[in-house]
Amino acid sequence: MTGEGAARTGGCLCGAVRFDAVPEKPEIDACHCSRCRRWSGGVFLSVPCGTSLDVRGGDALGVHRMSDYGERLFCRTCGSSIAWRMQDGSMSAVAFQAFDDQSGLVFAEEIFIDDKPPHYSFANETRKLTGAQVMAQFANEQGA
Ligand SMILES: [Zn+2]
Ligand SMILES: [Zn+2]
């Protein structure tokens, strides 16, 4: 049994990429933005893990940078999505589906809700933030 504050292990489909991460809070967040949807092949469900993400994979660990602040980690061998993080490591959103132990995590928030395609909706009761609200919150946290 792992609780809040404990490191959890995880990895990709083929096992070439493995990680340890400590959830900042026992929460699952969904991102409906078009980048996350293309990248994950679905809705990117992640767990906020702050600076704690420790990922290993050698040559199998791919890093894709689309913006000048964020990067996406994936497995070059099997294609699994692993995490989105700040390039300076100050924040990470680790793929919920990549964790070995998903116990105790609660689906709490949906972001970029205004980018969600109309074809589906989650029935869970969640906080819902638009892209503009997320970027405003992000700017506040950075002290900008
Ligand atoms: Zn893999
Ligand atoms: Zn996104």
PDB file of C-alpha atoms and ligand atoms in Angstrom:
ATOM      1  CA  MET A   1       0.000   0.000   0.000  1.00  0.00           C
ATOM      2  CA  THR A   2       1.441   3.308  -1.037  1.00  0.00           C
ATOM      3  CA  GLY A   3      -0.017   6.558   0.206  1.00  0.00           C
ATOM      4  CA  GLU A   4       0.454  10.240  -0.412  1.00  0.00           C
ATOM      5  CA  GLY A   5       4.095  11.146  -0.059  1.00  0.00           C
ATOM      6  CA  ALA A   6       5.394   7.704  -0.964  1.00  0.00           C
ATOM      7  CA  ALA A   7       7.305   7.054  -4.180  1.00  0.00           C
ATOM      8  CA  ARG A   8       5.458   4.983  -6.737  1.00  0.00           C
ATOM      9  CA  THR A   9       7.044   3.026  -9.543  1.00  0.00           C
ATOM     10  CA  GLY A  10       5.916   2.842 -13.136  1.00  0.00           C
ATOM     11  CA  GLY A  11       7.006   2.360 -16.691  1.00  0.00           C
ATOM     12  CA  CYS A  12       6.186   1.892 -20.338  1.00  0.00           C
ATOM     13  CA  LEU A  13       4.535  -1.036 -22.096  1.00  0.00           C
ATOM     14  CA  CYS A  14       7.785  -2.837 -22.992  1.00  0.00           C
ATOM     15  CA  GLY A  15       9.632  -2.073 -19.747  1.00  0.00           C
ATOM     16  CA  ALA A  16      12.576  -0.231 -21.318  1.00  0.00           C
ATOM     17  CA  VAL A  17      11.601   3.003 -19.538  1.00  0.00           C
ATOM     18  CA  ARG A  18      11.014   2.903 -15.782  1.00  0.00           C
ATOM     19  CA  PHE A  19      10.458   5.667 -13.240  1.00  0.00           C
ATOM     20  CA  ASP A  20       9.867   6.580  -9.616  1.00  0.00           C
ATOM     21  CA  ALA A  21       7.662   9.537  -8.741  1.00  0.00           C
ATOM     22  CA  VAL A  22       5.966  10.936  -5.655  1.00  0.00           C
ATOM     23  CA  PRO A  23       2.459  12.349  -6.229  1.00  0.00           C
ATOM     24  CA  GLU A  24       2.184  15.921  -4.903  1.00  0.00           C
ATOM     25  CA  LYS A  25      -1.440  15.135  -4.150  1.00  0.00           C
ATOM     26  CA  PRO A  26      -3.397  11.887  -4.719  1.00  0.00           C
ATOM     27  CA  GLU A  27      -5.007  13.273  -7.809  1.00  0.00           C
ATOM     28  CA  ILE A  28      -5.634  12.399 -11.447  1.00  0.00           C
ATOM     29  CA  ASP A  29      -5.959  15.266 -13.911  1.00  0.00           C
ATOM     30  CA  ALA A  30      -7.164  15.042 -17.508  1.00  0.00           C
ATOM     31  CA  CYS A  31      -5.897  17.332 -20.245  1.00  0.00           C
ATOM     32  CA  HIS A  32      -8.143  17.762 -23.253  1.00  0.00           C
ATOM     33  CA  CYS A  33      -5.748  19.981 -25.255  1.00  0.00           C
ATOM     34  CA  SER A  34      -5.113  18.970 -28.860  1.00  0.00           C
ATOM     35  CA  ARG A  35      -1.399  18.291 -28.222  1.00  0.00           C
ATOM     36  CA  CYS A  36      -2.053  15.880 -25.354  1.00  0.00           C
ATOM     37  CA  ARG A  37      -4.784  14.128 -27.323  1.00  0.00           C
ATOM     38  CA  ARG A  38      -2.509  13.516 -30.323  1.00  0.00           C
ATOM     39  CA  TRP A  39       0.434  12.547 -28.150  1.00  0.00           C
ATOM     40  CA  SER A  40      -1.434  10.090 -25.911  1.00  0.00           C
ATOM     41  CA  GLY A  41      -3.865   8.778 -28.508  1.00  0.00           C
ATOM     42  CA  GLY A  42      -6.695   9.548 -26.094  1.00  0.00           C
ATOM     43  CA  VAL A  43      -7.144  11.895 -23.191  1.00  0.00           C
ATOM     44  CA  PHE A  44      -3.922  12.404 -21.248  1.00  0.00           C
ATOM     45  CA  LEU A  45      -4.593  11.397 -17.641  1.00  0.00           C
ATOM     46  CA  SER A  46      -1.753  12.409 -15.351  1.00  0.00           C
ATOM     47  CA  VAL A  47      -0.691  12.626 -11.726  1.00  0.00           C
ATOM     48  CA  PRO A  48       1.026  15.852 -10.563  1.00  0.00           C
ATOM     49  CA  CYS A  49       4.479  14.826  -9.271  1.00  0.00           C
ATOM     50  CA  GLY A  50       6.317  18.153  -8.919  1.00  0.00           C
ATOM     51  CA  THR A  51      10.099  17.784  -9.043  1.00  0.00           C
ATOM     52  CA  SER A  52      10.114  14.141  -7.931  1.00  0.00           C
ATOM     53  CA  LEU A  53      10.091  12.365 -11.300  1.00  0.00           C
ATOM     54  CA  ASP A  54      13.153  10.135 -11.653  1.00  0.00           C
ATOM     55  CA  VAL A  55      13.021   8.445 -15.053  1.00  0.00           C
ATOM     56  CA  ARG A  56      15.447   5.875 -16.491  1.00  0.00           C
ATOM     57  CA  GLY A  57      15.602   4.321 -19.927  1.00  0.00           C
ATOM     58  CA  GLY A  58      18.924   5.094 -21.577  1.00  0.00           C
ATOM     59  CA  ASP A  59      18.574   5.277 -25.345  1.00  0.00           C
ATOM     60  CA  ALA A  60      14.941   4.154 -25.137  1.00  0.00           C
ATOM     61  CA  LEU A  61      13.896   7.367 -23.383  1.00  0.00           C
ATOM     62  CA  GLY A  62      12.672   9.890 -25.946  1.00  0.00           C
ATOM     63  CA  VAL A  63      12.229  13.596 -25.220  1.00  0.00           C
ATOM     64  CA  HIS A  64      10.070  15.742 -27.473  1.00  0.00           C
ATOM     65  CA  ARG A  65      10.102  19.539 -27.079  1.00  0.00           C
ATOM     66  CA  MET A  66       7.318  21.487 -28.766  1.00  0.00           C
ATOM     67  CA  SER A  67       7.386  24.632 -26.655  1.00  0.00           C
ATOM     68  CA  ASP A  68      10.264  26.530 -25.073  1.00  0.00           C
ATOM     69  CA  TYR A  69       9.228  25.457 -21.558  1.00  0.00           C
ATOM     70  CA  GLY A  70       7.711  21.977 -21.695  1.00  0.00           C
ATOM     71  CA  GLU A  71       8.835  18.563 -22.867  1.00  0.00           C
ATOM     72  CA  ARG A  72       7.168  15.178 -23.343  1.00  0.00           C
ATOM     73  CA  LEU A  73       8.866  11.947 -22.323  1.00  0.00           C
ATOM     74  CA  PHE A  74       8.084   8.710 -24.149  1.00  0.00           C
ATOM     75  CA  CYS A  75       9.503   5.286 -24.920  1.00  0.00           C
ATOM     76  CA  ARG A  76      11.244   5.078 -28.307  1.00  0.00           C
ATOM     77  CA  THR A  77      10.852   1.302 -28.329  1.00  0.00           C
ATOM     78  CA  CYS A  78       7.135   0.814 -27.654  1.00  0.00           C
ATOM     79  CA  GLY A  79       5.796   4.363 -28.049  1.00  0.00           C
ATOM     80  CA  SER A  80       4.232   4.710 -24.596  1.00  0.00           C
ATOM     81  CA  SER A  81       3.612   8.229 -23.268  1.00  0.00           C
ATOM     82  CA  ILE A  82       5.388   8.668 -19.930  1.00  0.00           C
ATOM     83  CA  ALA A  83       5.208  12.280 -18.746  1.00  0.00           C
ATOM     84  CA  TRP A  84       4.937  15.954 -19.530  1.00  0.00           C
ATOM     85  CA  ARG A  85       7.341  18.100 -17.556  1.00  0.00           C
ATOM     86  CA  MET A  86       8.909  21.534 -17.426  1.00  0.00           C
ATOM     87  CA  GLN A  87      12.297  21.524 -19.159  1.00  0.00           C
ATOM     88  CA  ASP A  88      13.894  22.769 -15.927  1.00  0.00           C
ATOM     89  CA  GLY A  89      12.326  19.865 -13.992  1.00  0.00           C
ATOM     90  CA  SER A  90      10.279  22.187 -11.758  1.00  0.00           C
ATOM     91  CA  MET A  91       6.999  20.424 -12.495  1.00  0.00           C
ATOM     92  CA  SER A  92       5.897  17.087 -13.897  1.00  0.00           C
ATOM     93  CA  ALA A  93       2.629  15.461 -14.907  1.00  0.00           C
ATOM     94  CA  VAL A  94       3.228  11.714 -15.009  1.00  0.00           C
ATOM     95  CA  ALA A  95       0.969   9.407 -17.028  1.00  0.00           C
ATOM     96  CA  PHE A  96      -1.606   7.874 -14.678  1.00  0.00           C
ATOM     97  CA  GLN A  97      -1.771   4.750 -16.846  1.00  0.00           C
ATOM     98  CA  ALA A  98       1.995   4.176 -16.513  1.00  0.00           C
ATOM     99  CA  PHE A  99       1.910   3.697 -12.721  1.00  0.00           C
ATOM    100  CA  ASP A 100       2.213   0.126 -11.426  1.00  0.00           C
ATOM    101  CA  ASP A 101      -0.017   0.971  -8.440  1.00  0.00           C
ATOM    102  CA  GLN A 102      -2.963   3.262  -9.183  1.00  0.00           C
ATOM    103  CA  SER A 103      -4.603   2.852  -5.764  1.00  0.00           C
ATOM    104  CA  GLY A 104      -5.754   5.883  -3.796  1.00  0.00           C
ATOM    105  CA  LEU A 105      -5.711   8.308  -6.712  1.00  0.00           C
ATOM    106  CA  VAL A 106      -8.908  10.268  -7.365  1.00  0.00           C
ATOM    107  CA  PHE A 107      -9.948  11.783 -10.686  1.00  0.00           C
ATOM    108  CA  ALA A 108     -10.190  15.457  -9.699  1.00  0.00           C
ATOM    109  CA  GLU A 109      -9.589  17.901 -12.523  1.00  0.00           C
ATOM    110  CA  GLU A 110     -10.085  18.402 -16.263  1.00  0.00           C
ATOM    111  CA  ILE A 111      -8.092  21.140 -17.982  1.00  0.00           C
ATOM    112  CA  PHE A 112      -8.425  22.708 -21.431  1.00  0.00           C
ATOM    113  CA  ILE A 113     -12.072  21.680 -21.182  1.00  0.00           C
ATOM    114  CA  ASP A 114     -12.807  24.122 -24.020  1.00  0.00           C
ATOM    115  CA  ASP A 115     -10.587  22.003 -26.320  1.00  0.00           C
ATOM    116  CA  LYS A 116     -12.481  18.766 -25.613  1.00  0.00           C
ATOM    117  CA  PRO A 117     -14.084  17.258 -28.725  1.00  0.00           C
ATOM    118  CA  PRO A 118     -17.868  16.964 -28.426  1.00  0.00           C
ATOM    119  CA  HIS A 119     -17.791  13.175 -28.987  1.00  0.00           C
ATOM    120  CA  TYR A 120     -17.368  12.199 -25.333  1.00  0.00           C
ATOM    121  CA  SER A 121     -17.542  13.516 -21.760  1.00  0.00           C
ATOM    122  CA  PHE A 122     -16.447  12.079 -18.425  1.00  0.00           C
ATOM    123  CA  ALA A 123     -19.248  11.411 -15.939  1.00  0.00           C
ATOM    124  CA  ASN A 124     -16.954  12.067 -12.912  1.00  0.00           C
ATOM    125  CA  GLU A 125     -17.536  15.186 -10.820  1.00  0.00           C
ATOM    126  CA  THR A 126     -14.372  17.204 -11.534  1.00  0.00           C
ATOM    127  CA  ARG A 127     -13.037  20.750 -11.428  1.00  0.00           C
ATOM    128  CA  LYS A 128     -13.082  22.011 -15.007  1.00  0.00           C
ATOM    129  CA  LEU A 129     -10.714  24.714 -16.248  1.00  0.00           C
ATOM    130  CA  THR A 130     -10.467  26.305 -19.670  1.00  0.00           C
ATOM    131  CA  GLY A 131      -7.122  26.768 -21.383  1.00  0.00           C
ATOM    132  CA  ALA A 132      -7.171  30.483 -20.499  1.00  0.00           C
ATOM    133  CA  GLN A 133      -7.805  29.676 -16.812  1.00  0.00           C
ATOM    134  CA  VAL A 134      -4.922  27.181 -16.801  1.00  0.00           C
ATOM    135  CA  MET A 135      -2.504  29.656 -18.363  1.00  0.00           C
ATOM    136  CA  ALA A 136      -3.567  32.370 -15.870  1.00  0.00           C
ATOM    137  CA  GLN A 137      -3.008  29.971 -12.946  1.00  0.00           C
ATOM    138  CA  PHE A 138       0.348  28.959 -14.420  1.00  0.00           C
ATOM    139  CA  ALA A 139       1.441  32.615 -14.706  1.00  0.00           C
ATOM    140  CA  ASN A 140       0.479  33.214 -11.045  1.00  0.00           C
ATOM    141  CA  GLU A 141       2.500  30.211  -9.878  1.00  0.00           C
ATOM    142  CA  GLN A 142       5.540  31.402 -11.835  1.00  0.00           C
ATOM    143  CA  GLY A 143       5.192  34.836 -10.215  1.00  0.00           C
ATOM    144  CA  ALA A 144       4.837  36.387 -13.661  1.00  0.00           C
TER     145      ALA A 144
HETATM  146 ZN    ZN B   1       8.696   0.851 -23.918  1.00  0.00          ZN
HETATM  147 ZN    ZN B   2      -2.544  19.050 -22.723  1.00  0.00          ZN
END
